[in-house]
Short mmCIF file of C-alpha atoms in Angstrom, two decimals:
data_model
loop_
_atom_site.label_atom_id
_atom_site.label_comp_id
_atom_site.label_asym_id
_atom_site.label_seq_id
_atom_site.Cartn_x
_atom_site.Cartn_y
_atom_site.Cartn_z
CA MET A 1 17.45 -24.07 -0.23
CA ARG A 2 16.06 -23.02 -3.55
CA ARG A 3 13.65 -20.26 -4.46
CA ILE A 4 11.70 -19.34 -7.54
CA ILE A 5 10.63 -15.77 -8.24
CA GLN A 6 8.01 -15.18 -10.93
CA PRO A 7 6.69 -11.81 -12.05
CA VAL A 8 2.93 -11.29 -11.82
CA ARG A 9 1.69 -9.41 -14.85
CA ASP A 10 -2.08 -9.80 -14.44
CA ILE A 11 -3.23 -6.31 -13.39
CA GLU A 12 -6.61 -7.67 -12.23
CA THR A 13 -4.88 -9.98 -9.73
CA ILE A 14 -2.63 -7.17 -8.53
CA GLU A 15 -5.50 -4.71 -8.13
CA SER A 16 -7.64 -7.31 -6.36
CA GLU A 17 -4.90 -7.85 -3.77
CA LEU A 18 -4.36 -4.10 -3.35
CA LYS A 19 -8.08 -3.52 -2.81
CA SER A 20 -8.57 -6.37 -0.34
CA SER A 21 -5.42 -6.09 1.79
CA ILE A 22 -5.66 -3.99 4.91
CA ALA A 23 -2.16 -2.59 5.42
CA GLY A 24 1.16 -2.00 3.75
CA ILE A 25 4.53 -0.37 4.33
CA ILE A 26 5.33 3.07 2.99
CA THR A 27 8.90 4.30 2.60
CA VAL A 28 9.39 8.07 2.36
CA PHE A 29 12.13 10.61 2.98
CA SER A 30 12.06 13.21 5.74
CA HIS A 31 13.15 16.82 5.24
CA ASP A 32 16.58 15.92 6.57
CA GLU A 33 16.83 13.04 4.02
CA LYS A 34 16.34 10.26 6.55
CA ILE A 35 14.30 7.25 5.49
CA ILE A 36 10.96 6.84 7.24
CA GLN A 37 9.10 3.53 7.04
CA LEU A 38 5.57 3.21 8.38
CA ALA A 39 2.98 0.47 8.49
CA VAL A 40 -0.19 2.16 7.22
CA THR A 41 -3.80 1.54 6.32
CA TYR A 42 -4.67 2.75 2.86
CA VAL A 43 -7.19 2.91 0.05
CA TYR A 44 -6.26 1.81 -3.47
CA LEU A 45 -8.25 3.70 -6.10
CA ASP A 46 -7.56 4.52 -9.75
CA LYS A 47 -4.08 2.97 -9.62
CA ASN A 48 -3.03 5.23 -6.73
CA ILE A 49 -2.48 4.64 -3.01
CA TYR A 50 -4.21 7.01 -0.58
CA ILE A 51 -2.75 6.98 2.92
CA PHE A 52 -4.27 8.35 6.10
CA LEU A 53 -2.20 9.45 9.09
CA PRO A 54 -3.76 10.57 12.39
CA ASP A 55 -3.71 14.32 13.06
CA GLU A 56 -1.48 13.88 16.07
CA GLU A 57 1.10 12.03 13.99
CA GLU A 58 4.04 14.44 13.97
CA LEU A 59 5.73 12.39 11.24
CA PHE A 60 3.30 13.95 8.76
CA ASP A 61 5.10 17.27 9.22
CA LYS A 62 8.47 15.62 8.66
CA ILE A 63 7.62 13.95 5.34
CA ASN A 64 9.25 15.43 2.27
CA PHE A 65 6.52 15.76 -0.39
CA GLU A 66 6.86 15.88 -4.18
CA VAL A 67 9.64 13.27 -4.12
CA LYS A 68 9.57 9.56 -4.92
CA ALA A 69 8.16 7.18 -2.34
CA LYS A 70 7.50 3.45 -2.25
CA PHE A 71 4.60 1.38 -1.01
CA ALA A 72 4.98 -2.36 -0.42
CA LEU A 73 2.46 -5.08 0.25
CA LEU A 74 3.28 -8.68 1.21
CA LYS A 75 0.76 -11.48 1.29
CA ALA A 76 1.51 -15.02 2.39
CA ILE A 77 0.07 -17.69 0.11
CA LYS A 78 -0.27 -21.39 0.83
CA PRO A 79 2.84 -23.09 -0.61
CA LYS A 80 2.19 -25.19 -3.71
CA LYS A 81 4.23 -28.01 -5.15
CA ILE A 82 6.66 -27.06 -7.89
CA ARG A 83 8.38 -29.76 -9.92
CA THR A 84 11.72 -27.94 -10.12
CA LEU A 85 12.06 -27.91 -6.32
CA ILE A 86 13.45 -31.11 -4.79
CA THR A 87 11.74 -30.59 -1.44
CA GLU A 88 8.29 -29.34 -0.49
CA PRO A 89 8.22 -25.53 -0.55
CA THR A 90 8.06 -23.99 2.92
CA TYR A 91 6.90 -20.54 1.89
CA ASN A 92 5.07 -18.77 -0.90
CA PHE A 93 4.23 -15.07 -0.96
CA LEU A 94 3.09 -12.30 -3.24
CA SER A 95 4.87 -8.94 -3.11
CA ILE A 96 3.53 -5.80 -4.72
CA ASN A 97 5.69 -2.68 -4.91
CA ILE A 98 4.43 0.70 -6.02
CA THR A 99 6.71 3.63 -6.80
CA GLY A 100 5.54 7.17 -7.39
CA TYR A 101 5.60 10.74 -6.17
CA ILE A 102 4.11 11.45 -2.76
CA ARG A 103 1.75 14.39 -2.58
CA LYS A 104 -0.45 15.90 0.09
CA ILE A 105 -4.17 16.03 -0.72
CA ASP A 106 -5.67 19.50 -0.13
CA ASP A 107 -8.82 19.32 -2.27
CA THR A 108 -11.79 18.93 0.11
CA LYS A 109 -13.85 17.10 -2.52
CA ILE A 110 -11.14 14.43 -2.91
CA ILE A 111 -10.64 14.28 0.87
CA ASP A 112 -14.37 13.68 1.43
CA GLU A 113 -14.45 10.95 -1.23
CA MET A 114 -11.36 9.23 0.22
CA ILE A 115 -12.85 9.35 3.73
CA LYS A 116 -15.97 7.61 2.37
CA GLN A 117 -13.82 4.97 0.66
CA TYR A 118 -11.74 4.50 3.81
CA LEU A 119 -14.80 4.06 6.00
CA LEU A 120 -16.32 1.58 3.53
CA LYS A 121 -13.14 -0.49 3.73
CA TYR A 122 -12.40 -0.33 7.46
CA LYS A 123 -15.62 0.47 9.34
CA LYS A 124 -17.24 -2.58 10.94
CA GLU A 125 -20.75 -1.34 11.69
CA GLU A 126 -23.00 0.72 9.46
CA ASN A 127 -24.45 2.75 12.31
CA SER A 128 -21.32 3.27 14.37
CA ASP A 129 -20.35 6.83 15.17
CA THR A 130 -16.97 7.40 13.63
CA ASP A 131 -14.77 10.38 14.36
CA ASN A 132 -13.75 11.50 10.86
CA SER A 133 -11.61 14.35 12.17
CA SER A 134 -8.64 12.02 12.47
CA LEU A 135 -8.79 11.29 8.73
CA LYS A 136 -8.15 14.83 7.46
CA GLU A 137 -4.43 14.33 6.77
CA ILE A 138 -4.35 12.34 3.54
CA PHE A 139 -1.59 11.88 1.04
CA ILE A 140 -1.29 10.03 -2.24
CA ILE A 141 1.39 8.01 -3.90
CA ASP A 142 0.81 9.00 -7.51
CA THR A 143 1.74 5.71 -9.12
CA GLU A 144 4.42 5.61 -11.78
CA GLU A 145 5.27 1.92 -11.59
CA ILE A 146 3.72 -1.23 -10.14
CA GLN A 147 5.76 -4.41 -9.83
CA ALA A 148 4.47 -7.70 -8.47
CA PHE A 149 6.24 -11.00 -7.84
CA GLU A 150 5.34 -14.38 -6.46
CA GLU A 151 8.16 -16.11 -4.61
CA THR A 152 8.21 -19.77 -3.64
CA GLY A 153 11.02 -21.52 -1.83
CA GLY A 154 12.16 -23.89 0.81
#
């Protein structure tokens, strides 16, 4: 089996994927230095990841803020032929990894704007009654580094 990993440097492609994808994995540290990984919905805006956890989520209280965290996104892509591979590739995917400091959002103006952005991205019906109270706990991964790779193999 052979695989080819190519960096993706086109920021427009990376941002397009971050804006259109619906979920990712966040890796953070708890207060007792244990690693917590969660599948989360998010909003990507101004090169930062905004993450919403339900109010009843007790993990929110366990997260250690103001330390580095990681966000990862994987997207399967239809395999394409590559001349350097002897056989047909069986997989092809794009991975985007964001590293930065995790911070809790307390500013009500930012919270209100992020709730609007979240509802625009995830709400199905314009007129549906949505309970916004579950979106009050918001945190940000303040991006320091974005890395993206396309991997093909088989």
